XYZ file of C-alpha atoms in Angstrom:
768
model
C 87.654 88.255 155.631
C 84.936 86.735 157.856
C 85.948 83.673 159.887
C 85.433 80.291 158.275
C 82.458 78.251 159.458
C 83.338 75.436 161.821
C 82.535 72.846 159.242
C 84.825 74.536 156.713
C 83.773 75.189 153.123
C 81.032 73.047 151.527
C 82.352 69.681 150.404
C 82.143 70.171 146.639
C 85.018 68.934 144.555
C 86.936 71.585 142.679
C 89.382 71.446 139.817
C 92.691 71.762 141.590
C 95.477 73.919 140.237
C 99.016 72.777 139.520
C 102.465 73.836 140.684
C 103.959 77.082 139.367
C 107.732 77.517 139.493
C 109.150 81.045 139.596
C 112.806 80.884 138.578
C 115.275 83.775 138.746
C 117.548 83.556 135.697
C 120.191 85.768 137.301
C 120.740 84.088 140.658
C 119.088 80.703 140.116
C 116.666 81.193 142.998
C 113.504 79.129 142.718
C 110.120 79.639 144.396
C 107.247 77.189 144.039
C 103.562 77.992 144.374
C 101.090 75.142 144.841
C 97.602 74.671 143.369
C 97.916 77.510 140.850
C 95.005 77.870 138.405
C 96.022 81.105 136.689
C 98.729 83.744 136.818
C 99.589 87.063 135.214
C 102.788 89.113 135.057
C 102.458 92.872 134.882
C 103.740 94.511 131.711
C 106.640 96.152 133.559
C 107.573 92.896 135.280
C 107.163 94.259 138.812
C 104.211 92.159 139.951
C 103.041 88.571 139.593
C 99.373 87.857 140.297
C 98.464 84.263 141.154
C 95.092 82.552 141.479
C 95.129 79.339 143.514
C 92.423 76.738 143.981
C 91.142 75.106 147.126
C 92.417 71.608 147.944
C 89.905 68.779 147.827
C 91.656 66.954 150.665
C 91.420 69.977 152.969
C 87.970 71.500 153.494
C 89.526 74.380 155.421
C 91.406 75.557 152.313
C 90.026 78.222 150.013
C 90.726 79.642 146.587
C 92.910 82.744 146.787
C 94.329 85.598 144.743
C 97.923 86.418 145.668
C 99.888 89.584 144.851
C 103.643 88.929 144.541
C 106.023 91.900 144.559
C 108.783 90.612 142.281
C 111.357 93.055 143.657
C 111.070 91.626 147.166
C 109.256 88.363 146.286
C 106.840 89.181 149.102
C 103.450 87.518 148.625
C 100.185 88.968 149.967
C 96.781 87.332 149.718
C 94.375 89.981 148.446
C 91.225 87.830 148.196
C 90.004 84.477 149.543
C 86.878 82.352 149.390
C 85.446 82.446 145.888
C 84.373 79.973 143.246
C 85.931 81.641 140.220
C 88.195 84.604 139.529
C 89.102 85.653 136.015
C 89.987 88.480 133.611
C 92.820 89.970 135.666
C 93.989 93.387 134.439
C 96.809 95.609 135.716
C 97.136 99.311 135.155
C 100.201 100.596 133.273
C 102.348 101.010 136.404
C 101.190 97.750 138.034
C 99.985 99.527 141.161
C 96.335 98.577 140.562
C 94.538 95.443 139.471
C 90.899 94.657 138.693
C 89.250 91.307 138.070
C 85.895 89.523 137.946
C 84.840 87.217 140.781
C 81.983 84.777 141.368
C 81.497 83.764 145.019
C 77.932 82.662 145.614
C 76.866 79.905 143.218
C 77.327 76.173 143.099
C 79.346 74.751 140.233
C 76.162 73.389 138.605
C 74.160 76.621 138.801
C 72.752 77.757 135.453
C 73.109 81.409 136.357
C 76.237 82.825 137.944
C 76.638 86.488 138.787
C 80.124 87.962 138.704
C 81.282 91.020 140.584
C 84.130 93.420 139.863
C 86.900 93.561 142.465
C 89.613 96.182 142.746
C 92.953 96.280 144.538
C 95.590 98.978 144.849
C 99.046 98.465 146.304
C 98.918 99.316 150.000
C 95.355 98.080 150.548
C 94.734 95.137 152.880
C 92.365 93.310 150.574
C 90.622 93.623 147.229
C 87.276 95.406 147.388
C 84.055 94.681 145.572
C 83.237 97.818 143.569
C 80.566 96.702 141.096
C 77.757 94.156 140.945
C 74.285 94.064 139.425
C 72.870 96.164 142.293
C 75.492 98.922 141.962
C 74.017 102.366 141.176
C 74.190 103.075 137.451
C 73.775 99.473 136.326
C 70.439 99.136 134.575
C 68.025 96.521 135.857
C 68.451 93.322 133.887
C 72.217 93.815 133.507
C 75.182 92.556 135.496
C 78.987 92.604 135.427
C 80.134 90.655 132.370
C 82.077 87.506 133.178
C 83.745 87.446 129.750
C 85.036 91.012 129.471
C 88.390 91.983 130.902
C 88.413 95.215 132.910
C 90.651 97.912 131.472
C 92.473 100.848 133.026
C 93.132 104.065 131.183
C 96.774 104.675 130.314
C 97.128 107.160 133.175
C 95.419 104.751 135.582
C 92.716 107.230 136.574
C 89.776 105.388 135.008
C 88.585 101.815 135.165
C 86.399 100.426 132.380
C 84.301 97.277 132.681
C 81.743 95.314 130.704
C 78.038 94.910 131.442
C 75.976 92.084 129.994
C 72.292 91.281 129.882
C 70.973 88.749 132.385
C 69.492 86.028 130.212
C 66.718 83.685 131.243
C 68.108 80.188 131.792
C 66.698 77.249 129.903
C 63.889 75.393 131.672
C 65.483 72.020 132.382
C 62.273 70.616 133.861
C 60.874 70.024 130.358
C 62.118 66.739 128.849
C 64.199 67.146 125.702
C 61.833 64.972 123.666
C 58.967 67.345 124.532
C 60.825 70.412 123.212
C 60.372 71.429 119.590
C 63.570 72.081 117.651
C 63.278 74.788 115.003
C 64.487 78.212 113.877
C 61.914 80.942 113.277
C 62.864 83.322 110.460
C 61.232 86.762 110.660
C 61.272 89.418 107.958
C 62.107 92.145 110.480
C 65.055 90.346 112.070
C 68.296 92.317 111.921
C 70.050 89.264 110.485
C 68.920 86.040 108.841
C 68.694 83.042 111.158
C 71.816 81.273 109.783
C 73.873 84.398 110.459
C 72.332 84.745 113.921
C 73.282 81.155 114.698
C 76.849 81.706 113.486
C 77.073 84.795 115.689
C 75.257 83.205 118.621
C 78.298 82.627 120.800
C 79.451 86.201 120.249
C 75.993 87.585 121.022
C 75.590 85.458 124.137
C 78.902 86.822 125.378
C 78.285 90.391 124.254
C 78.985 93.073 126.796
C 78.551 96.823 126.796
C 81.359 99.032 128.004
C 80.930 101.092 131.159
C 83.225 103.122 133.392
C 83.489 103.358 137.161
C 82.834 106.744 138.699
C 85.857 108.536 140.130
C 84.979 107.429 143.668
C 84.342 103.871 142.428
C 80.930 103.799 144.071
C 78.778 103.874 140.940
C 78.893 102.861 137.297
C 78.336 104.996 134.198
C 76.987 102.856 131.353
C 78.425 103.896 127.981
C 77.540 101.111 125.582
C 74.018 100.010 124.762
C 72.082 98.078 122.142
C 72.267 101.194 119.952
C 75.916 101.885 120.859
C 77.325 98.379 120.777
C 80.901 99.198 119.790
C 82.840 101.518 122.092
C 86.375 102.756 121.377
C 88.575 104.410 123.979
C 90.161 107.723 123.042
C 93.773 108.631 123.875
C 94.122 105.193 125.487
C 91.240 105.970 127.822
C 92.673 109.278 129.072
C 90.159 111.455 127.203
C 86.900 112.489 128.843
C 84.827 110.828 126.120
C 84.668 107.649 124.058
C 83.517 106.941 120.510
C 80.468 104.740 119.993
C 79.627 103.144 116.657
C 76.337 101.382 115.962
C 74.737 99.684 112.974
C 71.323 99.459 114.649
C 68.523 100.312 112.246
C 70.707 99.568 109.206
C 71.282 95.831 109.434
C 68.513 94.326 107.320
C 69.870 95.791 104.084
C 73.265 94.202 104.767
C 71.630 91.065 103.323
C 71.924 92.528 99.820
C 74.476 95.292 100.356
C 77.128 93.198 102.068
C 77.616 95.855 104.750
C 75.591 97.771 107.324
C 75.825 101.543 107.536
C 76.931 102.895 110.890
C 76.326 105.926 113.072
C 79.074 107.342 115.281
C 78.669 109.257 118.546
C 80.787 111.012 121.118
C 79.794 109.755 124.579
C 80.812 111.668 127.694
C 82.483 109.744 130.513
C 80.928 112.139 133.020
C 77.247 111.604 132.310
C 77.033 109.328 129.219
C 75.489 112.127 127.163
C 75.767 111.643 123.398
C 76.607 113.799 120.415
C 76.204 112.546 116.847
C 79.356 112.667 114.708
C 77.950 111.190 111.498
C 74.910 109.094 110.655
C 74.541 106.144 108.275
C 78.120 105.952 107.099
C 79.554 103.064 105.131
C 82.960 102.171 106.509
C 85.069 102.697 109.587
C 85.672 105.680 111.843
C 89.146 106.308 113.252
C 90.204 108.552 116.110
C 93.384 110.616 116.182
C 95.847 109.634 118.958
C 95.051 112.626 121.196
C 91.359 112.493 120.365
C 91.098 115.872 118.648
C 89.647 114.474 115.406
C 87.519 111.617 114.109
C 88.152 110.747 110.471
C 86.533 108.585 107.819
C 86.656 107.865 104.111
C 83.461 108.529 102.157
C 83.274 106.011 99.314
C 80.640 107.972 97.407
C 82.459 111.310 97.626
C 85.792 109.467 97.254
C 87.455 111.700 99.845
C 88.552 111.803 103.486
C 86.665 113.792 106.100
C 87.667 114.960 109.573
C 85.397 115.908 112.460
C 86.871 118.455 114.873
C 85.815 117.384 118.368
C 86.217 120.876 119.788
C 84.191 122.716 117.127
C 81.860 119.907 116.069
C 82.552 120.738 112.396
C 83.296 118.146 109.683
C 85.422 119.023 106.650
C 86.519 117.348 103.425
C 90.280 117.384 103.979
C 91.441 115.715 100.740
C 89.390 117.579 98.116
C 92.430 119.506 96.852
C 94.243 116.312 95.829
C 93.812 115.775 92.106
C 94.877 112.115 91.846
C 92.508 109.287 92.858
C 92.634 108.250 96.498
C 90.530 105.228 95.575
C 91.195 102.169 93.454
C 90.419 103.585 90.023
C 91.099 100.163 88.483
C 88.500 98.406 90.625
C 85.919 96.751 88.357
C 83.168 95.865 90.851
C 79.752 97.539 90.454
C 80.182 99.339 93.762
C 81.999 102.286 95.303
C 85.728 101.555 94.960
C 87.786 101.209 98.154
C 90.383 103.736 99.270
C 94.076 102.945 99.625
C 93.898 103.587 103.357
C 95.574 105.695 105.999
C 99.030 105.368 107.559
C 98.858 107.325 110.802
C 99.107 110.717 112.481
C 101.829 113.211 113.244
C 102.446 114.098 116.892
C 99.753 116.136 118.649
C 97.265 115.248 115.874
C 98.963 117.797 113.598
C 98.374 115.910 110.330
C 97.026 112.673 108.889
C 99.078 110.549 106.468
C 97.182 108.675 103.734
C 97.950 106.656 100.595
C 97.001 107.037 96.989
C 97.860 104.110 94.709
C 101.541 105.029 94.581
C 102.387 107.829 97.015
C 101.877 109.137 100.544
C 100.082 112.387 101.349
C 99.968 114.590 104.444
C 96.575 116.156 105.219
C 95.693 119.025 107.544
C 92.688 117.819 109.606
C 91.294 121.376 109.631
C 91.860 121.790 105.861
C 93.749 125.060 106.332
C 97.047 123.908 104.824
C 97.297 122.445 101.334
C 97.856 118.665 101.101
C 101.527 117.713 100.870
C 102.803 114.839 98.739
C 105.308 113.349 101.177
C 106.935 111.156 98.528
C 106.986 113.978 95.934
C 105.008 111.988 93.370
C 107.959 109.631 92.911
C 105.802 106.528 93.110
C 103.333 107.617 90.434
C 106.081 108.854 88.086
C 107.811 105.474 88.253
C 104.764 103.201 88.779
C 106.200 102.134 92.132
C 103.733 101.473 94.956
C 105.188 103.015 98.124
C 103.740 101.901 101.460
C 104.791 102.595 105.020
C 106.325 99.601 106.822
C 105.231 99.479 110.453
C 108.031 97.976 112.542
C 106.764 99.161 115.947
C 103.262 97.877 116.679
C 102.945 100.091 119.754
C 103.781 103.292 117.896
C 100.879 105.749 118.038
C 102.148 108.675 115.952
C 105.078 110.048 113.936
C 107.435 112.821 114.920
C 107.537 115.742 112.415
C 111.065 114.924 111.170
C 110.890 111.143 111.463
C 112.220 108.899 108.686
C 109.693 106.442 107.285
C 110.638 102.998 106.023
C 108.731 102.261 102.807
C 108.093 99.060 100.903
C 108.327 99.508 97.142
C 106.627 97.368 94.490
C 107.280 98.110 90.821
C 104.088 97.464 88.870
C 105.955 97.168 85.573
C 108.775 94.784 86.477
C 107.151 93.280 89.630
C 110.408 93.970 91.511
C 110.150 94.468 95.256
C 112.285 96.414 97.704
C 112.600 99.290 100.155
C 112.974 103.072 100.221
C 113.124 105.604 103.047
C 111.691 109.117 103.277
C 112.220 111.750 105.939
C 109.103 113.679 106.890
C 109.380 117.421 106.365
C 112.249 117.060 103.887
C 112.016 117.921 100.197
C 113.029 115.531 97.455
C 112.406 111.976 96.364
C 112.467 108.933 98.627
C 115.891 107.349 99.088
C 116.391 103.952 97.443
C 117.639 101.291 99.853
C 117.372 98.164 97.710
C 115.173 96.609 95.068
C 115.275 93.565 92.836
C 113.469 90.576 91.365
C 112.320 89.351 94.761
C 109.274 89.253 96.962
C 109.794 90.395 100.560
C 107.711 89.961 103.664
C 107.375 92.935 106.017
C 110.635 93.393 107.964
C 110.784 92.936 111.726
C 113.019 95.382 113.585
C 114.882 94.931 116.851
C 113.361 97.167 119.512
C 116.588 98.911 120.514
C 118.870 98.444 117.501
C 118.940 99.128 113.762
C 118.743 95.454 112.891
C 116.066 93.881 110.718
C 114.885 90.365 110.003
C 113.088 89.809 106.712
C 112.009 86.899 104.538
C 112.917 87.048 100.840
C 111.852 84.754 98.019
C 111.840 84.335 94.254
C 109.964 81.905 92.036
C 113.021 79.637 92.228
C 114.136 80.288 95.822
C 111.935 79.431 98.780
C 111.438 82.147 101.411
C 114.593 82.201 103.513
C 115.343 84.487 106.436
C 117.823 87.352 106.069
C 119.213 89.965 108.427
C 120.116 93.539 107.533
C 121.233 96.687 109.304
C 120.242 99.098 106.546
C 118.019 97.029 104.196
C 120.606 97.659 101.489
C 122.620 94.479 101.910
C 121.318 91.230 103.348
C 122.911 88.329 105.193
C 121.275 84.980 104.614
C 120.466 83.161 107.851
C 118.645 80.076 106.582
C 118.607 77.587 103.734
C 115.402 75.694 104.281
C 114.960 74.017 100.911
C 118.297 72.672 99.752
C 116.628 69.457 98.566
C 114.949 71.414 95.751
C 118.156 71.124 93.716
C 117.386 67.432 93.199
C 114.173 68.175 91.303
C 113.177 69.620 87.961
C 111.901 73.024 89.110
C 110.201 75.794 87.170
C 110.864 79.251 85.795
C 108.354 82.098 85.853
C 108.054 84.914 83.343
C 105.725 87.839 82.790
C 103.956 87.944 79.419
C 101.610 90.480 77.826
C 99.068 90.085 75.028
C 96.125 91.847 73.428
C 92.694 90.588 74.459
C 89.754 90.282 72.063
C 88.466 93.708 73.145
C 91.738 95.297 72.020
C 93.061 95.994 75.512
C 96.372 94.681 76.805
C 96.599 92.159 79.613
C 99.357 90.323 81.416
C 99.889 86.975 83.041
C 102.469 84.493 84.232
C 103.939 81.592 82.276
C 105.621 78.758 84.173
C 108.009 76.493 82.264
C 109.995 73.436 83.360
C 113.551 74.138 84.439
C 114.700 71.763 81.681
C 112.496 73.488 79.091
C 113.354 72.563 75.488
C 111.962 75.015 72.890
C 112.111 72.247 70.275
C 109.529 70.157 72.124
C 105.741 70.476 72.197
C 104.264 70.931 75.678
C 100.719 70.539 76.982
C 99.420 73.688 78.692
C 97.097 74.117 81.672
C 95.556 77.533 82.256
C 94.905 78.197 85.930
C 93.198 81.458 86.923
C 91.148 83.246 89.536
C 91.203 87.038 89.043
C 94.598 88.751 88.808
C 97.813 87.054 89.934
C 100.486 88.590 87.687
C 101.874 90.762 90.495
C 102.993 87.521 92.146
C 105.727 86.909 89.551
C 108.395 86.526 92.243
C 106.330 84.500 94.701
C 107.551 81.025 95.576
C 105.081 78.221 94.922
C 105.860 75.174 97.008
C 104.938 71.649 95.951
C 102.210 70.369 98.251
C 99.084 68.195 98.180
C 96.272 70.200 96.631
C 93.435 71.734 98.618
C 91.510 72.446 95.401
C 93.692 73.628 92.504
C 96.539 72.296 90.428
C 99.888 72.590 92.168
C 101.965 74.603 89.717
C 105.341 73.316 90.905
C 104.198 69.701 90.564
C 102.645 69.981 87.111
C 105.466 72.044 85.605
C 108.066 69.694 87.063
C 106.231 66.858 85.329
C 106.335 68.290 81.840
C 103.492 70.802 81.660
C 103.499 74.505 80.967
C 101.120 76.460 83.193
C 99.764 79.908 82.402
C 97.954 82.166 84.875
C 96.292 85.041 82.962
C 94.888 88.182 84.574
C 91.147 88.588 84.068
C 89.492 91.971 83.498
C 85.770 92.310 84.160
C 82.856 94.321 82.834
C 79.689 94.809 84.868
C 77.008 92.300 83.945
C 79.430 90.163 81.929
C 81.558 88.001 84.251
C 81.377 85.015 81.921
C 82.254 86.892 78.752
C 84.961 88.772 80.641
C 86.584 85.435 81.437
C 86.247 84.451 77.773
C 87.828 87.720 76.648
C 90.767 87.250 79.023
C 91.389 83.489 79.137
C 90.595 82.417 75.589
C 92.604 85.323 74.166
C 95.491 84.159 76.367
C 95.072 80.622 75.026
C 95.118 81.941 71.450
C 98.258 83.907 72.304
C 99.987 80.857 73.785
C 98.969 78.561 70.933
C 101.137 80.589 68.533
C 104.355 79.512 70.236
C 106.036 76.559 68.497
C 106.642 74.803 71.838
C 102.918 74.740 72.712
C 100.710 71.839 71.644
C 97.511 73.764 70.951
C 95.522 70.510 70.783
C 96.517 69.660 74.355
C 95.408 72.632 76.415
C 93.217 72.572 79.529
C 91.731 74.952 82.094
C 91.360 74.582 85.856
C 90.120 76.774 88.688
C 88.431 76.697 92.077
C 85.458 78.644 93.470
C 85.250 81.832 91.372
C 87.834 80.236 89.105
C 85.668 77.109 89.023
C 82.683 79.160 87.871
C 84.730 80.682 85.076
C 85.909 77.234 83.958
C 82.310 75.989 83.894
C 81.264 78.993 81.824
C 84.165 78.734 79.381
C 83.451 75.134 78.406
C 80.002 76.299 77.265
C 81.631 78.926 74.997
C 84.590 77.170 73.397
C 85.748 73.688 72.465
C 89.435 74.580 72.221
C 90.334 72.910 75.521
C 90.941 69.178 75.686
C 89.896 68.957 79.345
C 88.724 71.144 82.208
C 88.605 71.042 85.996
C 86.120 73.133 87.993
C 86.234 73.213 91.782
C 83.092 74.372 93.620
C 81.584 76.105 90.567
C 78.415 78.180 90.577
C 76.404 76.629 87.755
C 73.074 78.387 88.178
C 73.127 81.997 89.344
C 69.340 82.101 89.654
C 69.363 79.446 92.390
C 72.677 80.485 93.959
C 71.560 84.127 94.254
C 69.250 83.501 97.197
C 71.426 80.852 98.841
C 73.369 80.967 102.091
C 77.107 80.949 102.665
C 76.869 78.408 105.457
C 80.341 79.178 106.751
C 79.228 82.669 107.778
C 75.447 82.476 107.559
C 75.419 85.343 105.051
C 73.004 85.493 102.164
C 74.655 85.495 98.728
C 72.665 88.320 97.101
C 75.288 91.019 97.683
C 77.927 88.919 95.899
C 75.958 89.017 92.666
C 74.785 92.594 92.850
C 77.899 94.379 94.151
C 80.985 92.248 94.615
C 82.772 89.342 92.944
C 80.115 88.156 90.497
C 79.681 91.744 89.226
C 76.151 91.402 87.804
C 75.303 94.877 89.097
C 71.539 94.280 89.259
C 69.035 92.249 91.235
C 67.564 89.038 89.875
C 64.263 90.855 89.296
C 65.827 93.798 87.497
C 67.950 91.770 85.055
C 66.995 88.080 85.061
C 68.519 87.877 81.583
C 72.009 88.570 82.962
C 71.691 85.856 85.598
C 70.635 83.333 82.965
C 73.184 84.493 80.376
C 76.061 84.107 82.852
C 74.918 80.720 84.211
C 76.718 77.719 82.659
C 73.740 75.477 83.438
C 71.617 76.974 80.677
C 74.231 76.205 78.013
C 75.287 72.722 79.089
C 74.071 71.378 75.749
C 76.955 73.238 74.077
C 79.666 71.480 76.116
C 82.040 69.068 74.393
C 84.953 69.337 76.844
C 85.386 66.571 79.478
C 84.788 68.272 82.840
C 86.065 67.180 86.260
C 84.080 68.829 89.076
C 85.044 68.845 92.750
C 82.338 69.993 95.142
C 82.297 68.907 98.764
C 79.219 68.179 100.845
C 80.180 70.558 103.694
C 81.020 73.523 101.454
C 80.316 76.672 103.464
C 80.993 79.140 100.644
C 79.385 77.844 97.427
C 76.242 75.718 97.895
C 77.019 72.064 97.227
C 73.962 71.715 95.020
C 75.609 73.967 92.435
C 78.112 71.262 91.540
C 75.310 68.713 91.558
C 73.200 70.824 89.175
C 76.124 71.042 86.757
C 76.929 67.336 86.968
C 73.357 66.065 86.624
C 72.715 68.344 83.649
C 75.826 67.058 81.863
C 74.952 63.461 82.733
C 71.388 63.993 81.448
C 72.764 65.254 78.129
C 75.368 62.522 77.758
C 78.397 64.741 78.401
C 81.628 63.474 79.958
C 81.575 64.624 83.578
C 82.897 63.487 86.958
C 82.042 64.839 90.404
C 84.482 64.397 93.288
C 82.628 64.850 96.571
C 84.894 64.685 99.618
C 82.831 63.748 102.644
C 82.650 66.303 105.436
C 85.035 68.669 103.660
C 84.505 72.395 103.222
C 85.136 74.698 100.265
C 88.811 73.720 100.161
C 90.126 70.403 101.398
C 91.594 70.326 104.900
C 92.421 66.685 105.573
C 95.805 65.726 104.173
C 94.593 62.305 103.031
C 91.980 63.996 100.854
C 94.454 66.543 99.525
C 96.764 63.721 98.481
C 93.875 61.905 96.842
C 92.800 64.984 94.859
C 96.386 65.624 93.772
C 96.613 62.108 92.367
C 93.288 62.406 90.550
C 94.121 65.809 89.050
C 97.372 64.352 87.751
C 95.642 61.275 86.326
C 92.882 63.318 84.719
C 95.119 65.794 82.913
C 97.735 63.143 82.078
C 95.006 61.167 80.327
C 93.566 64.019 78.282
C 96.734 66.027 77.652
C 99.453 63.366 77.550
C 97.547 60.340 76.328
C 98.089 58.276 79.479
C 95.778 55.328 80.061
C 92.728 56.400 82.085
C 92.577 55.450 85.743
C 89.710 53.167 86.693
C 87.719 56.004 88.289
C 87.887 57.905 84.983
C 86.853 55.014 82.757
C 84.469 53.120 85.052
C 83.772 55.187 88.167
C 83.693 53.948 91.776
C 80.347 52.349 92.780
C 79.112 52.928 96.327
C 79.358 49.207 97.095
C 83.178 49.411 96.912
C 83.532 52.786 98.632
C 86.540 52.728 100.948
C 87.742 49.454 99.430
C 88.542 50.322 95.824
C 89.410 53.978 95.162
C 89.663 53.498 91.420
C 93.186 54.871 91.278
């Protein structure tokens, strides 16, 4: 390092670090380091890297980076005199470290240029190896200050990030002289609201590059048309994969996705080779980098690209069962059931169908092998691999897989095992009327920790050595025994279209079949698989709390809903009203005291249903879409996305544009049939809703008010789609209880129901 100037460093106050204590748990030895701003332990625990600040009281002190050998506790200063050091990264063996440094700017400078420094054990000091003037870095780019350098697994390569140098804002122009606006352009990749939501990410965007072998130049890999770079074989391969959506982004406005092109990019000269163009979905790379695979939603099969030959093949075409969700009812290509992983040396790819696991030859020379022997499909048991080692990259040929097992008939949950390469069915470990979370396994022992629940038992923690028998380790909800809880049962009925459906019925623990109970139907899409899920009592974010209402004398039913393209409203009618007719036949149901409640998509369905039937005594709709013609072109302010794709391809399931089938948008919009409503409707729609435009709830309310219908609108100030603040959740819970108690139990109406709450008493009288 050059000698310090006589006057010392410039007198500019810095943020001083604090004391770091290094304590040896074996011998009790303690070492203290002063003015520490940041520190990093190597993965293998051999090295501690420390960044210290200068001291404001001592102008001869400087910020430093210190390398501490934890075997000897010897400390060496590897860099001094800088303003900022960040993004420290060790190699696998902790013999090398790289980090970003800024040395030349004042703390108030609008532009700061970082440089990449490198140190290897045995060197005297860290060396600057990359800056904006380094050969290979394009003019207008510099070393990214927000991207952590990365070594390849073998330590032979060092990757870094490059970012564009952006023009700083002209601070000489007074703020009041600067116009404030957003300019929307029809050729923008993304709409302005989405750009603004992504602004921080874009401002910090960097493009991956790699240092040359001699660390004297940089090879740029990423670019504006290769924005996503993925290392292959943990960076050991001589190429990377680049994926770009450039040129395909505008249509994401109405498609909900952008097609992508994948390339191989050489680490020697950054030359490119196209793998596949304009693909919908993700590309994955085999562990050793021999193959790139993808699922083609239109062909409904998996494909593999052989890096050596450059040939792509359909590797699942010989499988006769669907590898996609054949029950998916959206007007779009159905999703696949996903991949599991690779065998060692990229020998085979493991994938899922709905029930079973398959082994595919990436060169399509060997026939596909059903690893689980079709056991899942024969028994309607969904078998999925349980990943207990997050660092595991591949499977050995004779390895035993741990499988989760969900029975679609009984809704039981449990575990099986299956040895790769062995014939026969999977081996049952345990199963029952439970719901399990994914087990966690000890790293060096056959010991598991898992959470298990039922509708009556909250999720407690259990240990197991074989996942056959379980030892309970916790009892977190003993106080539940003091309350009237609920039971859950699976029921099935025939819908109006003649097809069977299923749903869940929740009854009070003290249920008396001789009594008549009011019923609330809560629904969204399909929840029946959650028969054994525990539902805790809690203040409501938007929907009825099942445990609370059932404990207080209600029956709650949650019916599955089955959809037809272009008919979301009538699909809800077919599913929900048929369920209500089914329930009304039971002698313990008061068919004159039934209600419906839902939030968001469920809220829309509630709003539609009250225009089609008068059989419900009350209804609650949270954040409902009332008018699809106005909501279609709206913005989801939480993400900045336009809503068109939702109506054409996803949840709303219209299947056409507004211009192709305006009749379907009108037919499925509750707003146009408000005159038919006779059911009292409680709407909740919050003024900061980032998912469903707030004006949708207002349109519904003002239409009902105009026509003299009974309607209430709860607008929680500053709240999003679902309530976050506990005080508001408690308030909504009280109002939901009061509303349904009044209409289903005959309780006297609360003041807010009978009279409202004028603005002049807001915050003083809540009308409760």
